mmCIF file of C-alpha atoms in Angstrom:
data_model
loop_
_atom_site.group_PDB
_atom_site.id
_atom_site.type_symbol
_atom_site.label_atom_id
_atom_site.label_comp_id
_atom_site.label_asym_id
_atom_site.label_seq_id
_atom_site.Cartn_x
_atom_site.Cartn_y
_atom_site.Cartn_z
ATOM 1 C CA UNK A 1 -18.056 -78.976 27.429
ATOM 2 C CA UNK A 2 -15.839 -76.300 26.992
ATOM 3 C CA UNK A 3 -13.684 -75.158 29.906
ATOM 4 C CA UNK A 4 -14.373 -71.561 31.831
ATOM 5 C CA UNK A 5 -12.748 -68.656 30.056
ATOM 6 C CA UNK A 6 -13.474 -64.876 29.924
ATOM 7 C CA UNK A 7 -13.852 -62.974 27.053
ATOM 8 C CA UNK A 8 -14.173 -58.849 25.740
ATOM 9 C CA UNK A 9 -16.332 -57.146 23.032
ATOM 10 C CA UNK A 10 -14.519 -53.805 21.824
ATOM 11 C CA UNK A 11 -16.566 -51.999 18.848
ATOM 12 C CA UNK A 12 -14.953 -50.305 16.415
ATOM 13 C CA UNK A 13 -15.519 -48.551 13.217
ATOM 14 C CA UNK A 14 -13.460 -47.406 10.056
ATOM 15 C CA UNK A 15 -12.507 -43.519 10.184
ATOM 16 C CA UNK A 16 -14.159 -41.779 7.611
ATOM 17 C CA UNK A 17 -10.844 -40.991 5.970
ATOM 18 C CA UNK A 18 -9.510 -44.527 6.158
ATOM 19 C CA UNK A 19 -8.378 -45.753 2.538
ATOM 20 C CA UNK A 20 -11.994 -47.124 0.904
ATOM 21 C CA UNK A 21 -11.365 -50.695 -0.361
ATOM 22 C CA UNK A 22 -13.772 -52.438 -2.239
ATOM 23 C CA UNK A 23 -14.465 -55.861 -3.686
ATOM 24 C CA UNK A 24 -14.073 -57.396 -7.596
ATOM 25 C CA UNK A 25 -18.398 -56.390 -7.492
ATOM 26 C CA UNK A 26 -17.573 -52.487 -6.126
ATOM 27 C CA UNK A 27 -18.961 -53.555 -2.731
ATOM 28 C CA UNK A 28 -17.111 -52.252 0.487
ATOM 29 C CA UNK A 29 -14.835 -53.927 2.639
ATOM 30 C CA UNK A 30 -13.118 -53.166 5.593
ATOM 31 C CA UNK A 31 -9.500 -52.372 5.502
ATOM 32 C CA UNK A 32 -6.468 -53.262 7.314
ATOM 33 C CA UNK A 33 -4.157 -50.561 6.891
ATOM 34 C CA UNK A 34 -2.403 -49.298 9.930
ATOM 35 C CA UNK A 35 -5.146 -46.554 11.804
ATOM 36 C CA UNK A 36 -8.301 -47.331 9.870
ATOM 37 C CA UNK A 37 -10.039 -48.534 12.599
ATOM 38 C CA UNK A 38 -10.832 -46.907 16.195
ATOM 39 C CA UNK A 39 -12.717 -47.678 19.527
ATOM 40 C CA UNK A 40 -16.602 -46.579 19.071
ATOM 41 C CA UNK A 41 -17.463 -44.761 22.299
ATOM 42 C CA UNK A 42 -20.744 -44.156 24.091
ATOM 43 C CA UNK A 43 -22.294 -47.053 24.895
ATOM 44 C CA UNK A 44 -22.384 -50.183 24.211
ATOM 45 C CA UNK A 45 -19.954 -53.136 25.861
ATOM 46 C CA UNK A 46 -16.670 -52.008 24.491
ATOM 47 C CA UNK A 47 -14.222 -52.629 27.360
ATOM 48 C CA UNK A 48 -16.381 -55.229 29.609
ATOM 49 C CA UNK A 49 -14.996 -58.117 30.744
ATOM 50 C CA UNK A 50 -17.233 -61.304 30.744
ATOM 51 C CA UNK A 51 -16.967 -64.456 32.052
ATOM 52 C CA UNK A 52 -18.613 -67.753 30.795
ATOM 53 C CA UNK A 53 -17.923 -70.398 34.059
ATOM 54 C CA UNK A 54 -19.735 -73.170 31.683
ATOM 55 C CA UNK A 55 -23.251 -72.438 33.138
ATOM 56 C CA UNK A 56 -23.885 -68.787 32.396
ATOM 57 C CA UNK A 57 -22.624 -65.569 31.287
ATOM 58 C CA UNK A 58 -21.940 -62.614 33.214
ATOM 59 C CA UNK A 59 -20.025 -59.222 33.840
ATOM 60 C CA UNK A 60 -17.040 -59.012 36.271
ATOM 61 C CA UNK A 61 -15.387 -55.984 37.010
ATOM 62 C CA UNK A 62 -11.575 -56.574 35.613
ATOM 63 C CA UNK A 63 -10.058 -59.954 33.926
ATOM 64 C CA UNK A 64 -8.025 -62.373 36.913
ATOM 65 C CA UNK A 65 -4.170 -61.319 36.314
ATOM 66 C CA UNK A 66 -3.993 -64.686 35.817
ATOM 67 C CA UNK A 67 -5.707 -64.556 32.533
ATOM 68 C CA UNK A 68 -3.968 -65.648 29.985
ATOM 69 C CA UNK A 69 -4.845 -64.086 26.247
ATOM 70 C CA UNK A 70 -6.425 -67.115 23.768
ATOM 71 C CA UNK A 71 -7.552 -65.621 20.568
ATOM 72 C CA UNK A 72 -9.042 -62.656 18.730
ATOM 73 C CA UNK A 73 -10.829 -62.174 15.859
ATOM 74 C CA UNK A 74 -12.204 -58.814 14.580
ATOM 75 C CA UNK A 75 -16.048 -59.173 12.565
ATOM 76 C CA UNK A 76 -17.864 -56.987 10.248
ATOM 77 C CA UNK A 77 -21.175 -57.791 8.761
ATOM 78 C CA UNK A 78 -21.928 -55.689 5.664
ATOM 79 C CA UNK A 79 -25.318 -55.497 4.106
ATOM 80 C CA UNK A 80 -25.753 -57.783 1.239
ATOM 81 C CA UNK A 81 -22.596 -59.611 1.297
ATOM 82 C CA UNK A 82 -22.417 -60.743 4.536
ATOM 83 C CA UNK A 83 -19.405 -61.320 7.456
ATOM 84 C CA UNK A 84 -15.945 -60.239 6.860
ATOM 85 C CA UNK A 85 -13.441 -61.974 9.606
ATOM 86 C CA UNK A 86 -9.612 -61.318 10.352
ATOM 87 C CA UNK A 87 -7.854 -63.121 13.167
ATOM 88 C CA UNK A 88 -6.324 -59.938 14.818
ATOM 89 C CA UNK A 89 -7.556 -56.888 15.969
ATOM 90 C CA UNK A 90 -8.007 -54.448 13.388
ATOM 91 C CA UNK A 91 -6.968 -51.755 15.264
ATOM 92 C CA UNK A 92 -3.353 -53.379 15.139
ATOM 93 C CA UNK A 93 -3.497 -55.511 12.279
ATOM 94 C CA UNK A 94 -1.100 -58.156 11.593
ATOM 95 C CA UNK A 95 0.990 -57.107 8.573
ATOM 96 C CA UNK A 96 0.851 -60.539 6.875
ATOM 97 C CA UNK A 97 -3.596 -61.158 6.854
ATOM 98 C CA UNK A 98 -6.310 -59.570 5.179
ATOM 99 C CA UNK A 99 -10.208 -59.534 6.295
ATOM 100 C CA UNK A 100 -11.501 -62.718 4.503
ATOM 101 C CA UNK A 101 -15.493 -63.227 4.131
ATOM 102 C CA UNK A 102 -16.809 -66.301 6.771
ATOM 103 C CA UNK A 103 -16.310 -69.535 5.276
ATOM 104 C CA UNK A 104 -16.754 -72.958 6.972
ATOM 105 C CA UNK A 105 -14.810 -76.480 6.987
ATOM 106 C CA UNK A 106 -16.544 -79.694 6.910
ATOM 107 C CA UNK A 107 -14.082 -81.792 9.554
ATOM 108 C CA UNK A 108 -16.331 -83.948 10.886
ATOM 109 C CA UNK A 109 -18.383 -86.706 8.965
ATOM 110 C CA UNK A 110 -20.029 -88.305 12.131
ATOM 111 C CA UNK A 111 -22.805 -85.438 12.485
ATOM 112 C CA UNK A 112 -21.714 -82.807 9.355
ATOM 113 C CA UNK A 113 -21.584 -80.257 11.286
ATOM 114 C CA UNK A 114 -20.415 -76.959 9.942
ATOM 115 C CA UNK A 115 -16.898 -75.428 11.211
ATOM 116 C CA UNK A 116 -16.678 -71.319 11.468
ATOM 117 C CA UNK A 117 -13.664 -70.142 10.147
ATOM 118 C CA UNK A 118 -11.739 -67.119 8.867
ATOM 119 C CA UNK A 119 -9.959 -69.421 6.000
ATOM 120 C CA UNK A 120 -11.909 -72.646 5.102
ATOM 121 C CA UNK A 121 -12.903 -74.146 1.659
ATOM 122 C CA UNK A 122 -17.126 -73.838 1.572
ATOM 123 C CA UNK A 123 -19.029 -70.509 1.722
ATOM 124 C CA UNK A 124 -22.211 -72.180 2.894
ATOM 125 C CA UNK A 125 -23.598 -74.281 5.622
ATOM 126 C CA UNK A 126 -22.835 -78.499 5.082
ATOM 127 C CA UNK A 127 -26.508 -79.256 5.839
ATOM 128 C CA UNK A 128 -29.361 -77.142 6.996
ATOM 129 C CA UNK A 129 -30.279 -78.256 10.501
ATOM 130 C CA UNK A 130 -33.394 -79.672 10.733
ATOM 131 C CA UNK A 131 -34.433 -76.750 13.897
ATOM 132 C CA UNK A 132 -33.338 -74.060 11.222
ATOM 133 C CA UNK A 133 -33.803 -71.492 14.370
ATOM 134 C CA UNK A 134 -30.076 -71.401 15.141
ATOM 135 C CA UNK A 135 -29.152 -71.258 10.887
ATOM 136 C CA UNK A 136 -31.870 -68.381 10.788
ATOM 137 C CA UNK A 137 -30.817 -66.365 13.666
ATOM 138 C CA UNK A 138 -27.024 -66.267 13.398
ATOM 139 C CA UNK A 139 -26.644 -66.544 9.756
ATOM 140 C CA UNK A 140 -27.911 -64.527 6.686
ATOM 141 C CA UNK A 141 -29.600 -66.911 3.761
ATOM 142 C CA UNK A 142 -25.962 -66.508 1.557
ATOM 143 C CA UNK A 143 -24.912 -69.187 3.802
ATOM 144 C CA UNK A 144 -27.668 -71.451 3.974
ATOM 145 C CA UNK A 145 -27.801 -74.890 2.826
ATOM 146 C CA UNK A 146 -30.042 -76.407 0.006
ATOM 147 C CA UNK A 147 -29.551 -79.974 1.802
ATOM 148 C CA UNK A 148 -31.506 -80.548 4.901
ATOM 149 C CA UNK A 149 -30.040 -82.591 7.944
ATOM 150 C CA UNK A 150 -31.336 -86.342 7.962
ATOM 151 C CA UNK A 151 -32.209 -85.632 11.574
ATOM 152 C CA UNK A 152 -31.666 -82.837 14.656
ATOM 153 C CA UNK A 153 -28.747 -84.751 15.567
ATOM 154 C CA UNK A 154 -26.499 -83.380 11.992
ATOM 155 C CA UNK A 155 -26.074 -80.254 10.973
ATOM 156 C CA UNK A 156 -24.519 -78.610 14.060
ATOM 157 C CA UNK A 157 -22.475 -75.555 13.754
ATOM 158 C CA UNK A 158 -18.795 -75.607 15.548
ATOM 159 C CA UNK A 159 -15.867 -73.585 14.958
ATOM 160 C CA UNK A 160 -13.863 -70.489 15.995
ATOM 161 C CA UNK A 161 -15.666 -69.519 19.310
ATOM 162 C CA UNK A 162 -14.789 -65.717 19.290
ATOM 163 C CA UNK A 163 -16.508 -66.174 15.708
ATOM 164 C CA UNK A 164 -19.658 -67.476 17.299
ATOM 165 C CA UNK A 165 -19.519 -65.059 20.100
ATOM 166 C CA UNK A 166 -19.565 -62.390 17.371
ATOM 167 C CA UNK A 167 -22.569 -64.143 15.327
ATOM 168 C CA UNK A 168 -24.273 -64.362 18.508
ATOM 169 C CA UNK A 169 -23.655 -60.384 19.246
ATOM 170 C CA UNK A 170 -24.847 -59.638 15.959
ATOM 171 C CA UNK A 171 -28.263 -60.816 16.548
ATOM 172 C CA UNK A 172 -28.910 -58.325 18.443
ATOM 173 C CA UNK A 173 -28.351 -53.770 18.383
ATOM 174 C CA UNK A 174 -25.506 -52.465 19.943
ATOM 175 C CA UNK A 175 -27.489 -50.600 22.447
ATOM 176 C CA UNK A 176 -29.287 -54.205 23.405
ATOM 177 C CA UNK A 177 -26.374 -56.114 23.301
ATOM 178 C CA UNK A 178 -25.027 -55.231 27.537
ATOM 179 C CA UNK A 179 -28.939 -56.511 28.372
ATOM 180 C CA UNK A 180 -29.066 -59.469 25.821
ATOM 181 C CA UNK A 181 -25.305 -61.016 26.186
ATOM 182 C CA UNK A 182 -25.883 -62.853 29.744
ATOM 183 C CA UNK A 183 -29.225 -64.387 28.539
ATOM 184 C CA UNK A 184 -27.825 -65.921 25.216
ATOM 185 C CA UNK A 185 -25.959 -68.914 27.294
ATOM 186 C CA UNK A 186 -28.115 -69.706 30.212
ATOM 187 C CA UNK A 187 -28.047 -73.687 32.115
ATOM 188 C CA UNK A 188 -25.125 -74.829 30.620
ATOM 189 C CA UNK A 189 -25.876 -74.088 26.482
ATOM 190 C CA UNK A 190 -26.295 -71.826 24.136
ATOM 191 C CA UNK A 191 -30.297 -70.105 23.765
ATOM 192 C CA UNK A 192 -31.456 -70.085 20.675
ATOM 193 C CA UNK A 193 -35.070 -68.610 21.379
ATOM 194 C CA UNK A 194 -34.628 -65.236 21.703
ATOM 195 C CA UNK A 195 -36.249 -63.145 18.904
ATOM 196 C CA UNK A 196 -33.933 -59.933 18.109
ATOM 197 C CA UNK A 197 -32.410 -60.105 14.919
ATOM 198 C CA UNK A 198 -28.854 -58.746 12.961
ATOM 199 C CA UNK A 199 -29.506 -55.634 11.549
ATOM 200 C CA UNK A 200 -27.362 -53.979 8.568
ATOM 201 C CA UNK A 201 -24.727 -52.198 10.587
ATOM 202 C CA UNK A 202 -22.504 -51.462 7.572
ATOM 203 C CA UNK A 203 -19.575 -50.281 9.865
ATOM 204 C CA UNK A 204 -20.163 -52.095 13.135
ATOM 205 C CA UNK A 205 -17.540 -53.889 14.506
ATOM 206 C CA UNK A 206 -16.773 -56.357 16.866
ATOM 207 C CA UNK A 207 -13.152 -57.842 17.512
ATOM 208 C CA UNK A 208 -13.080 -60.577 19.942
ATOM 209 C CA UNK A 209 -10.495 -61.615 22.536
ATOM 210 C CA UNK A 210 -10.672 -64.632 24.914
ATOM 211 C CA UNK A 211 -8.750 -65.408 27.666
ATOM 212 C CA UNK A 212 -8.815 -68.225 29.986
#
């Protein structure tokens, strides 16, 4: 079980005027020049602070001064191509990483599960869980599996935690997403049953910070 921590959703698109970069098939990308990227306003849970205490999710009013910052990662999800990750915030880049599409390492051989990450070797899934619920509702096909787990017990999907926290906040709109956030970890785990689902938000963005 992971310990208590607190985390923040800030969404941000790319100004209009921002320097349009594209991939080797013409197909957008998000930049990471200097002042591309701003806070969206109105709406939304840009600038909440929420804290997981290993049984639920919920809203406090500021972060503990005693906080102490972990990690963030900044997510797009582009129609058709799929997530594009940078481990920053993309309204201050770092000057030495790029947004690179979400890949996945296969660490652990004892139940294959899957690792998120912003630079690992395999663009799909290691095995298709055998509940497909949690493959279907965080991920689009392009990363599904053609091998099925043996049994529910392979085929779990680890990783980068702000990276699931952003999967997870992609399954549902940004107007939905204050409402939805405390029921998707409820009793200790993750819920998997809820029935909203990503939409194509070509320039909706979510960096993630932790602190704990």
């Amino acid at each position: 079980m992971s310990p208590p921590y607190i985390f923040q959703i800030d969404e941000i698109a790319e100004h209009p005027e921002a320097f349009s970069d594209t991939d080797g098939h013409g197909n957008w990308k998000p930049s990471t020049d200097r002042n591309s990227n701003y806070t969206l306003g109105g709406g939304g849970v840009t600038g909440k602070q929420w804290f997981c205490n290993t049984q639920r999710i919920f809203e406090i009013p500021q972060r503990p001064a005693n906080a102490q910052p972990y990690k963030t990662f900044s997510v797009y999800y582009v129609g058709g191509v799929g997530f594009y990750v940078l481990k920053g915030d993309a309204r201050s880049p770092p000057d030495d990483d790029v947004f690179h599409k979400l890949q996945f390492n296969y660490y652990n051989n004892h139940d294959f599960s899957s690792y998120l990450t912003d630079a690992g070797q395999y663009h799909t899934l290691r095995l298709q869980p055998q509940d497909q619920r949690w493959a279907h509702m965080l991920l689009p096909n392009i990363y599904h599996s053609d091998q099925t787990a043996p049994s529910q017990q392979y085929g779990g999907i680890i990783g980068e935690l702000p990276i699931f926290l952003a999967l997870m906040a992609f399954t549902t709109s940004r107007n939905y997403l204050p409402s939805v956030l405390p029921h998707t970890f409820t009793g200790g785990a993750w819920v998997q049953s809820h029935q909203w689902q990503m939409q194509s938000r070509f320039t909706f963005f979510l960096p993630y910070k932790q602190c704990r």
